[in-house]
Backbone as a chain_set.jsonl record, in Angstrom:
{"seq": "XXXXXXXXXXXXXXXXXXXXXXXXXXXXXXXXXXXXXXXXXXXXXXXXXXXXXXXXXXXXXXXXXXXXXXXXXXXXXXXXXXXXXXXXXXXXXXXXXXXXXXXXXXXXXXXXXXXXXXXXXXXXXXXXXXXXXXXXXXXXXXXXXXXXXXXXXXXXXXXXXXXX", "coords": {"N": [[-24.57, -16.117, -31.262], [-26.263, -16.501, -28.966], [-29.678, -15.527, -28.7], [-30.592, -12.034, -28.715], [-30.748, -10.415, -25.555], [-31.069, -12.713, -24.1], [-29.571, -15.126, -22.025], [-27.582, -17.779, -20.744], [-27.06, -17.447, -18.064], [-28.74, -15.528, -17.068], [-31.021, -15.66, -15.31], [-29.781, -16.585, -12.982], [-28.016, -14.476, -12.39], [-29.788, -12.361, -11.907], [-31.049, -13.276, -9.574], [-28.851, -13.342, -7.912], [-28.022, -10.663, -7.549], [-30.242, -9.507, -6.342], [-30.386, -9.861, -3.529], [-28.419, -8.222, -2.51], [-27.042, -5.513, -0.694], [-26.257, -2.318, -1.574], [-24.795, -0.476, -0.049], [-23.414, -2.071, 1.772], [-21.754, -3.479, 0.042], [-20.243, -1.345, -0.978], [-18.952, -0.472, 1.375], [-17.424, -2.766, 1.957], [-15.697, -2.934, -0.287], [-14.295, -0.523, 0.043], [-12.995, -1.083, 2.444], [-11.304, -3.193, 1.678], [-9.707, -1.858, -0.237], [-8.445, 0.102, 1.391], [-6.979, -1.506, 3.122], [-5.2, -2.788, 1.416], [-3.867, -0.78, -0.071], [-2.91, 1.054, 1.765], [-1.275, 3.983, 2.894], [-0.534, 4.958, 0.48], [-2.083, 6.228, -1.595], [-2.715, 7.091, -4.931], [-2.582, 10.346, -6.535], [-4.825, 10.879, -8.216], [-6.817, 9.452, -7.006], [-7.282, 10.69, -4.612], [-9.02, 12.869, -4.834], [-11.508, 11.79, -5.299], [-14.629, 10.981, -3.862], [-15.346, 8.387, -3.022], [-12.853, 7.071, -2.737], [-11.731, 8.748, -0.844], [-13.207, 8.142, 1.455], [-12.392, 5.503, 1.814], [-9.681, 5.895, 2.32], [-9.789, 7.393, 4.689], [-10.939, 5.506, 6.313], [-8.82, 3.789, 6.629], [-7.103, 5.188, 8.276], [-8.266, 5.276, 10.743], [-8.337, 4.412, 14.18], [-6.028, 2.796, 16.44], [-3.022, 0.917, 15.757], [-1.925, -2.325, 16.533], [1.179, -3.443, 17.729], [3.732, -5.603, 18.253], [3.114, -6.265, 20.997], [2.446, -3.786, 22.179], [0.339, -0.83, 21.892], [0.075, 1.606, 19.421], [-0.359, 4.668, 17.634], [-0.649, 4.904, 14.087], [2.138, 6.032, 12.204], [2.445, 9.152, 10.554], [2.787, 9.029, 7.232], [4.18, 9.603, 3.986], [4.388, 8.473, 0.79], [6.119, 8.463, -2.227], [7.206, 8.386, -5.677], [9.971, 9.17, -7.778], [11.66, 9.675, -10.929], [14.043, 8.284, -10.506], [14.094, 7.445, -7.842], [12.523, 6.089, -4.871], [10.692, 7.642, -2.441], [10.169, 8.12, 0.985], [8.453, 9.908, 3.388], [8.364, 10.487, 6.759], [6.604, 11.636, 9.474], [8.03, 12.681, 12.373], [7.759, 14.052, 15.228], [9.003, 14.074, 17.752], [12.249, 14.208, 18.543], [13.731, 12.501, 20.092], [12.912, 9.93, 19.534], [14.451, 9.064, 17.443], [16.768, 7.903, 18.393], [16.171, 5.271, 19.093], [15.167, 4.299, 16.755], [14.991, 2.064, 14.036], [15.642, 1.345, 10.677], [14.665, -0.659, 8.035], [14.66, -2.354, 4.858], [13.051, -4.164, 2.213], [12.924, -5.279, -1.217], [10.307, -4.391, -1.763], [9.087, -3.327, 0.501], [9.257, -1.092, 3.279], [10.486, -1.005, 6.549], [9.926, 0.214, 9.741], [11.168, 0.301, 12.963], [11.133, 0.581, 16.529], [11.118, 2.407, 19.653], [8.522, 4.103, 21.307], [8.357, 6.051, 23.795], [7.648, 3.863, 26.31], [6.529, 1.942, 24.775], [6.859, -0.456, 22.217], [7.146, -0.24, 18.698], [6.223, -1.151, 15.336], [6.293, -0.483, 12.017], [5.162, -1.113, 8.817], [5.684, -0.237, 5.529], [4.364, -0.216, 2.389], [5.933, -0.205, -0.759], [5.729, 1.653, -3.833], [7.177, 0.768, -5.981], [9.875, -1.393, -7.048], [12.94, -1.483, -5.223], [16.516, -0.909, -4.955], [19.008, -2.9, -3.243], [21.141, -1.605, -2.011], [22.309, 1.741, -1.271], [20.433, 3.311, -0.02], [19.367, 6.211, 1.725], [18.849, 8.059, 4.696], [17.493, 10.94, 6.129], [17.006, 13.188, 8.759], [15.078, 16.0, 9.278], [13.703, 18.983, 10.378], [11.549, 17.778, 11.828], [10.779, 15.717, 10.165], [11.446, 12.572, 8.863], [13.213, 11.579, 6.12], [13.401, 9.128, 3.77], [15.31, 7.925, 1.22], [15.321, 5.8, -1.493], [17.022, 4.16, -4.046], [15.616, 3.306, -7.203], [15.051, 0.03, -8.534], [15.589, -0.819, -11.623], [16.463, -2.649, -13.465], [15.083, -5.175, -14.401], [15.25, -8.565, -14.726], [14.739, -10.506, -17.683], [13.088, -13.493, -18.436], [13.187, -16.118, -20.636], [10.629, -18.104, -21.935], [10.089, -21.341, -22.918], [8.047, -22.501, -25.534], [6.081, -25.231, -26.055], [4.913, -27.283, -28.632], [2.307, -29.39, -28.836], [0.752, -30.509, -30.799]], "CA": [[-24.665, -17.4, -30.628], [-27.5, -16.467, -28.204], [-30.567, -14.438, -29.107], [-30.407, -10.82, -27.921], [-31.517, -10.321, -24.319], [-31.146, -13.991, -23.407], [-28.284, -15.689, -21.673], [-27.692, -18.948, -19.879], [-26.887, -17.065, -16.674], [-29.57, -14.357, -16.768], [-31.824, -15.902, -14.109], [-28.874, -16.699, -11.835], [-27.486, -13.146, -12.088], [-30.856, -11.57, -11.306], [-31.209, -13.76, -8.206], [-27.631, -13.036, -7.17], [-27.948, -9.241, -7.203], [-31.414, -9.057, -5.599], [-30.172, -9.878, -2.086], [-27.263, -7.404, -2.125], [-27.211, -4.131, -0.264], [-25.151, -1.587, -2.213], [-23.958, 0.166, 0.971], [-22.524, -3.097, 2.303], [-20.747, -3.734, -0.987], [-19.406, -0.157, -0.998], [-18.124, -0.502, 2.592], [-16.492, -3.878, 1.801], [-14.679, -2.554, -1.277], [-13.457, 0.499, 0.672], [-12.158, -1.744, 3.435], [-10.272, -3.924, 0.94], [-8.79, -0.875, -0.811], [-7.64, 0.744, 2.429], [-6.029, -2.457, 3.691], [-4.169, -3.145, 0.454], [-3.109, 0.358, -0.565], [-2.294, 1.793, 2.853], [-1.24, 5.438, 2.757], [0.05, 5.32, -0.806], [-3.109, 6.488, -2.592], [-2.289, 8.015, -5.985], [-3.226, 11.659, -6.501], [-6.138, 10.897, -8.862], [-7.792, 8.838, -6.113], [-7.517, 11.534, -3.439], [-10.126, 13.784, -5.073], [-12.747, 11.045, -5.427], [-15.277, 10.765, -2.565], [-15.292, 6.98, -2.667], [-11.517, 6.75, -2.269], [-11.511, 9.51, 0.389], [-13.77, 7.359, 2.551], [-11.528, 4.345, 2.027], [-8.439, 6.365, 2.927], [-10.089, 7.752, 6.068], [-11.165, 4.252, 7.029], [-7.52, 3.206, 6.919], [-6.413, 5.946, 9.3], [-8.965, 5.24, 12.014], [-7.975, 3.414, 15.165], [-4.619, 2.494, 16.616], [-2.573, -0.379, 15.296], [-1.176, -3.027, 17.56], [2.467, -3.86, 17.21], [4.666, -6.213, 19.176], [2.728, -6.202, 22.397], [1.951, -2.476, 22.583], [-0.499, -0.163, 20.9], [0.533, 2.946, 19.078], [-1.037, 5.136, 16.44], [0.197, 4.829, 12.892], [2.916, 7.225, 11.898], [1.986, 9.854, 9.363], [3.776, 8.79, 6.186], [3.856, 9.989, 2.608], [5.251, 7.701, -0.102], [6.009, 8.815, -3.642], [8.366, 7.996, -6.459], [10.451, 10.031, -8.848], [12.186, 8.833, -12.005], [15.167, 7.481, -10.05], [14.038, 7.07, -6.435], [11.29, 5.968, -4.109], [10.927, 8.498, -1.278], [9.209, 8.019, 2.077], [8.566, 10.962, 4.389], [7.702, 10.069, 7.987], [6.557, 12.733, 10.434], [8.497, 12.288, 13.701], [7.923, 15.325, 15.929], [9.864, 13.924, 18.919], [13.573, 13.844, 18.058], [14.286, 11.434, 20.929], [12.565, 8.639, 18.929], [15.483, 8.681, 16.477], [17.8, 7.09, 19.046], [15.766, 3.86, 19.085], [14.572, 3.972, 15.459], [15.747, 1.241, 13.089], [14.991, 1.348, 9.356], [15.027, -1.783, 7.17], [13.796, -2.44, 3.671], [13.139, -5.227, 1.23], [12.663, -4.616, -2.495], [8.946, -3.867, -1.901], [8.562, -2.875, 1.789], [10.156, -0.412, 4.205], [10.077, -1.353, 7.908], [10.427, 1.101, 10.791], [11.006, -0.292, 14.286], [11.737, 1.366, 17.59], [10.349, 2.609, 20.873], [7.863, 5.389, 21.501], [8.191, 5.975, 25.241], [7.896, 2.477, 26.716], [5.878, 1.056, 23.803], [7.608, -0.818, 21.027], [6.301, -0.162, 17.508], [6.736, -1.658, 14.055], [5.487, 0.075, 10.927], [5.545, -1.618, 7.505], [5.206, 0.66, 4.487], [4.485, -0.813, 1.059], [6.547, 0.695, -1.731], [5.047, 1.603, -5.13], [8.063, 0.214, -6.999], [10.958, -2.161, -6.442], [14.114, -0.66, -4.933], [17.784, -1.618, -4.859], [19.437, -3.299, -1.902], [22.079, -0.643, -1.451], [22.181, 3.115, -1.721], [19.367, 4.003, 0.705], [19.821, 7.275, 2.62], [17.785, 8.606, 5.54], [17.853, 12.245, 6.686], [15.988, 13.773, 9.635], [15.142, 17.449, 9.198], [12.468, 19.724, 10.687], [10.478, 16.901, 12.282], [10.42, 14.741, 9.123], [12.471, 11.63, 8.43], [13.071, 11.33, 4.689], [14.153, 7.946, 3.359], [15.417, 7.869, -0.244], [15.797, 4.501, -1.952], [17.112, 4.131, -5.509], [14.77, 2.314, -7.876], [15.671, -1.094, -9.23], [14.931, -0.832, -12.935], [16.995, -3.717, -14.3], [14.329, -6.386, -14.116], [15.705, -9.552, -15.704], [13.73, -11.192, -18.479], [13.274, -14.935, -18.564], [12.527, -16.643, -21.821], [9.836, -19.297, -21.666], [9.953, -22.18, -24.101], [6.688, -22.901, -25.873], [6.084, -26.556, -26.668], [3.752, -27.543, -29.48], [1.929, -30.776, -28.684], [-0.207, -30.908, -31.846]], "C": [[-25.969, -17.506, -29.818], [-28.377, -15.355, -28.754], [-30.378, -13.245, -28.181], [-31.306, -10.839, -26.693], [-31.637, -11.638, -23.572], [-29.741, -14.502, -23.159], [-28.521, -16.897, -20.795], [-27.722, -18.552, -18.403], [-27.786, -15.912, -16.241], [-30.374, -14.535, -15.488], [-30.946, -15.968, -12.869], [-28.342, -15.333, -11.428], [-28.545, -12.264, -11.446], [-31.067, -11.983, -9.856], [-30.017, -13.4, -7.336], [-27.601, -11.585, -6.699], [-29.14, -8.76, -6.395], [-31.167, -8.97, -4.102], [-29.049, -8.973, -1.62], [-27.668, -5.995, -1.74], [-26.015, -3.341, -0.804], [-24.248, -0.903, -1.187], [-22.984, -0.829, 1.581], [-21.406, -3.412, 1.32], [-19.748, -2.586, -1.029], [-18.436, -0.169, 0.194], [-17.057, -1.604, 2.491], [-15.354, -3.522, 0.841], [-13.749, -1.496, -0.695], [-12.512, -0.117, 1.693], [-11.013, -2.499, 2.759], [-9.248, -2.954, 0.361], [-7.892, -0.265, 0.252], [-6.635, -0.228, 3.024], [-4.916, -2.805, 2.71], [-3.301, -1.962, 0.042], [-2.437, 1.144, 0.539], [-2.369, 3.282, 2.617], [-0.747, 5.884, 1.392], [-1.011, 5.496, -1.888], [-2.561, 7.427, -3.659], [-3.113, 9.298, -5.953], [-4.614, 11.644, -7.135], [-7.206, 10.273, -7.974], [-8.147, 9.74, -4.939], [-8.704, 12.471, -3.622], [-11.481, 13.095, -5.124], [-13.326, 10.747, -4.05], [-15.176, 9.314, -2.107], [-13.928, 6.629, -2.08], [-11.15, 7.544, -1.016], [-12.019, 8.732, 1.588], [-12.909, 6.138, 2.846], [-10.232, 4.746, 2.715], [-8.668, 6.755, 4.384], [-10.347, 6.51, 6.898], [-9.867, 3.58, 7.403], [-6.824, 3.909, 8.072], [-7.074, 5.836, 10.673], [-8.434, 4.123, 12.881], [-6.496, 3.152, 15.244], [-4.287, 1.114, 16.072], [-1.796, -1.037, 16.415], [0.117, -3.507, 16.949], [3.342, -4.357, 18.344], [4.309, -5.999, 20.641], [2.162, -4.875, 22.841], [1.03, -1.904, 21.543], [0.065, 1.22, 20.657], [-0.205, 3.37, 17.823], [-0.074, 5.068, 15.265], [0.931, 6.139, 12.687], [2.357, 7.859, 10.631], [3.082, 9.742, 8.307], [3.248, 9.269, 4.846], [4.869, 9.289, 1.713], [5.031, 8.178, -1.526], [7.278, 8.397, -4.358], [8.691, 9.049, -7.501], [10.965, 9.114, -9.954], [13.249, 7.866, -11.503], [15.018, 6.906, -8.651], [12.609, 6.822, -5.964], [11.55, 6.7, -2.796], [9.794, 8.313, -0.277], [9.487, 9.158, 3.038], [7.725, 10.551, 5.592], [7.763, 11.225, 8.97], [6.917, 12.191, 11.823], [8.755, 13.569, 14.487], [8.876, 15.246, 17.117], [11.221, 13.381, 18.47], [14.197, 12.705, 18.865], [13.95, 10.042, 20.382], [13.647, 8.15, 17.971], [16.539, 7.779, 17.09], [17.455, 5.61, 19.001], [15.251, 3.398, 17.719], [15.526, 3.151, 14.601], [14.946, 1.183, 11.784], [15.563, 0.186, 8.548], [14.196, -1.676, 5.897], [14.098, -3.676, 2.86], [12.897, -4.553, -0.122], [11.278, -3.976, -2.613], [8.356, -3.307, -0.612], [9.655, -2.168, 2.58], [9.612, -0.654, 5.61], [10.75, -0.396, 8.882], [10.144, 0.436, 12.128], [11.657, 0.618, 15.309], [10.825, 1.443, 18.797], [9.775, 4.014, 20.888], [7.495, 5.421, 22.982], [8.572, 4.571, 25.673], [7.315, 1.477, 25.726], [6.777, 0.809, 22.609], [6.664, -0.756, 19.829], [7.025, -0.748, 16.313], [5.77, -1.179, 12.986], [6.033, -0.48, 9.614], [4.89, -0.748, 6.446], [5.444, -0.006, 3.132], [5.031, 0.222, 0.082], [5.856, 0.562, -3.084], [5.887, 1.004, -6.249], [9.134, -0.611, -6.293], [12.191, -1.266, -6.313], [15.357, -1.53, -4.81], [18.111, -1.952, -3.408], [20.295, -2.233, -1.242], [21.806, 0.754, -1.989], [21.093, 3.894, -1.018], [19.97, 5.014, 1.673], [18.629, 7.792, 3.408], [18.291, 9.885, 6.192], [16.693, 12.742, 7.537], [16.168, 15.282, 9.62], [13.762, 18.034, 9.476], [11.293, 18.821, 11.052], [10.053, 15.848, 11.282], [11.638, 13.88, 8.798], [12.216, 11.318, 6.965], [13.995, 10.193, 4.304], [14.124, 7.882, 1.839], [16.05, 6.543, -0.64], [15.873, 4.507, -3.471], [16.265, 3.002, -6.085], [15.631, 1.211, -8.489], [14.939, -1.249, -10.55], [15.404, -1.957, -13.838], [16.301, -5.028, -13.947], [14.708, -7.423, -15.169], [14.53, -10.213, -16.416], [14.076, -12.668, -18.544], [12.507, -15.406, -19.782], [11.826, -17.94, -21.45], [9.705, -20.073, -22.96], [8.501, -22.582, -24.286], [6.761, -24.226, -26.609], [4.789, -26.755, -27.449], [3.447, -29.036, -29.402], [0.884, -31.214, -29.703], [0.324, -32.02, -32.686]], "O": [[-26.702, -18.485, -29.959], [-27.863, -14.341, -29.227], [-30.045, -13.409, -27.007], [-32.473, -11.226, -26.768], [-32.25, -11.68, -22.505], [-28.842, -14.329, -23.983], [-29.573, -17.011, -20.167], [-28.337, -19.237, -17.586], [-27.607, -15.372, -15.149], [-30.4, -13.629, -14.656], [-31.327, -15.46, -11.814], [-28.225, -15.054, -10.234], [-28.238, -11.495, -10.535], [-31.246, -11.124, -8.992], [-30.174, -13.177, -6.136], [-27.197, -11.31, -5.569], [-29.063, -7.684, -5.802], [-31.701, -8.068, -3.457], [-28.747, -8.954, -0.426], [-28.52, -5.373, -2.375], [-24.87, -3.683, -0.507], [-23.049, -0.762, -1.428], [-21.845, -0.471, 1.88], [-20.254, -3.591, 1.713], [-18.542, -2.817, -1.107], [-17.244, 0.094, 0.034], [-15.914, -1.394, 2.897], [-14.186, -3.782, 1.131], [-12.539, -1.556, -0.912], [-11.353, 0.287, 1.792], [-9.875, -2.444, 3.225], [-8.045, -3.198, 0.458], [-6.688, -0.128, 0.033], [-5.537, 0.184, 3.398], [-3.795, -3.091, 3.131], [-2.102, -2.134, -0.174], [-1.465, 1.851, 0.27], [-3.402, 3.797, 2.19], [-0.56, 7.08, 1.17], [-0.857, 4.967, -2.988], [-1.993, 8.465, -3.322], [-4.214, 9.322, -5.403], [-5.509, 12.331, -6.643], [-8.392, 10.538, -8.169], [-9.204, 9.572, -4.331], [-9.341, 12.836, -2.633], [-12.51, 13.761, -5.004], [-12.6, 10.308, -3.158], [-14.945, 9.049, -0.928], [-13.849, 5.965, -1.046], [-10.349, 7.078, -0.206], [-11.35, 8.665, 2.619], [-12.719, 5.779, 4.008], [-9.738, 4.031, 3.587], [-7.821, 6.475, 5.232], [-10.002, 6.475, 8.079], [-9.814, 2.865, 8.404], [-6.031, 3.287, 8.779], [-6.491, 6.265, 11.668], [-8.121, 3.034, 12.4], [-5.78, 3.267, 14.248], [-5.159, 0.255, 15.943], [-1.085, -0.365, 17.162], [0.154, -3.929, 15.792], [3.651, -3.618, 19.279], [5.158, -5.584, 21.43], [1.433, -4.846, 23.833], [0.94, -2.425, 20.431], [0.479, 1.911, 21.588], [-0.629, 2.526, 17.033], [1.143, 5.162, 15.425], [0.404, 7.216, 12.965], [1.856, 7.165, 9.746], [4.17, 10.294, 8.47], [2.041, 9.33, 4.611], [6.074, 9.49, 1.861], [3.893, 8.286, -1.982], [8.293, 8.094, -3.732], [7.808, 9.724, -8.031], [10.73, 7.906, -9.917], [13.357, 6.75, -12.01], [15.737, 5.973, -8.294], [11.637, 7.276, -6.569], [12.529, 6.406, -2.109], [8.617, 8.344, -0.636], [10.627, 9.355, 3.46], [6.527, 10.298, 5.466], [8.842, 11.737, 9.268], [6.204, 11.354, 12.377], [9.854, 14.118, 14.422], [9.501, 16.248, 17.464], [11.325, 12.224, 18.063], [15.095, 12.02, 18.375], [14.625, 9.072, 20.725], [13.75, 6.951, 17.714], [17.146, 6.971, 16.386], [18.35, 4.773, 18.884], [14.932, 2.221, 17.549], [16.702, 3.486, 14.455], [13.729, 0.997, 11.796], [16.778, 0.057, 8.394], [13.168, -0.999, 5.862], [15.226, -4.168, 2.819], [12.682, -3.341, -0.156], [11.076, -3.111, -3.465], [7.214, -2.848, -0.625], [10.816, -2.575, 2.565], [8.409, -0.524, 5.839], [11.968, -0.214, 8.86], [9.008, 0.049, 12.401], [12.609, 1.336, 15.004], [9.889, 0.657, 18.946], [10.445, 4.983, 20.532], [6.459, 4.89, 23.383], [9.695, 4.131, 25.43], [7.586, 0.281, 25.831], [7.378, 1.732, 22.059], [5.509, -1.171, 19.928], [8.253, -0.831, 16.275], [4.57, -1.445, 13.054], [7.221, -0.34, 9.324], [3.676, -0.545, 6.466], [6.579, -0.319, 2.774], [4.629, 1.385, 0.105], [5.436, -0.536, -3.449], [5.379, 0.757, -7.343], [9.278, -0.531, -5.073], [12.456, -0.414, -7.162], [15.263, -2.737, -4.589], [17.562, -1.363, -2.477], [20.179, -1.992, -0.04], [21.16, 0.926, -3.022], [20.842, 5.043, -1.38], [20.953, 4.725, 2.356], [17.534, 7.945, 2.867], [19.392, 9.911, 6.743], [15.541, 12.725, 7.103], [17.251, 15.793, 9.905], [12.772, 17.62, 8.873], [10.164, 19.073, 10.63], [9.067, 15.148, 11.512], [12.716, 14.393, 8.498], [11.137, 10.848, 6.603], [15.211, 10.273, 4.482], [13.055, 7.795, 1.234], [17.148, 6.199, -0.2], [14.883, 4.828, -4.128], [16.205, 1.901, -5.538], [16.77, 1.432, -8.899], [13.813, -1.745, -10.596], [14.8, -2.196, -14.883], [16.875, -5.883, -13.272], [14.514, -7.197, -16.363], [13.474, -10.445, -15.829], [15.242, -13.033, -18.692], [11.318, -15.122, -19.934], [12.38, -18.771, -20.73], [9.266, -19.536, -23.977], [7.814, -22.953, -23.334], [7.411, -24.341, -27.648], [3.704, -26.427, -26.967], [4.246, -29.856, -29.854], [0.194, -32.209, -29.478], [-0.353, -32.474, -33.609]]}, "num_chains": 1, "name": "protein.A"}
């Protein structure tokens, strides 16, 4: 359709990329990745330098929650064939008395008090989970929350109309 090496948008693309700083683009992409993926980086991303920087950028600084400031809890999220498992490091056993755990099909929410500060932690899940059947066990400073996967995703048929 077009002769080789020529395009309608060639001049516009050259002008568009000339003003860009690659470090700024790199920093922006890392910021977007860390805000969307949270602590649930897949294993293949952990070895890559680019994703390491994005993951470290996500862990820096305290998060504000419900009027107080507290540091993010150290969490590890993974899935097995049947379950989605969240491990939360809670070294102070007294936090369990005020801790409340909720979940939606795609998010787990931890609320409670750390001293006098109230905290709320939302953890994105890598898969959809069922409403019932969730179990939480505290052992050796780690709260483990096991949620059964919801695998029966209903299919909806879509009618195709031909307007020819």
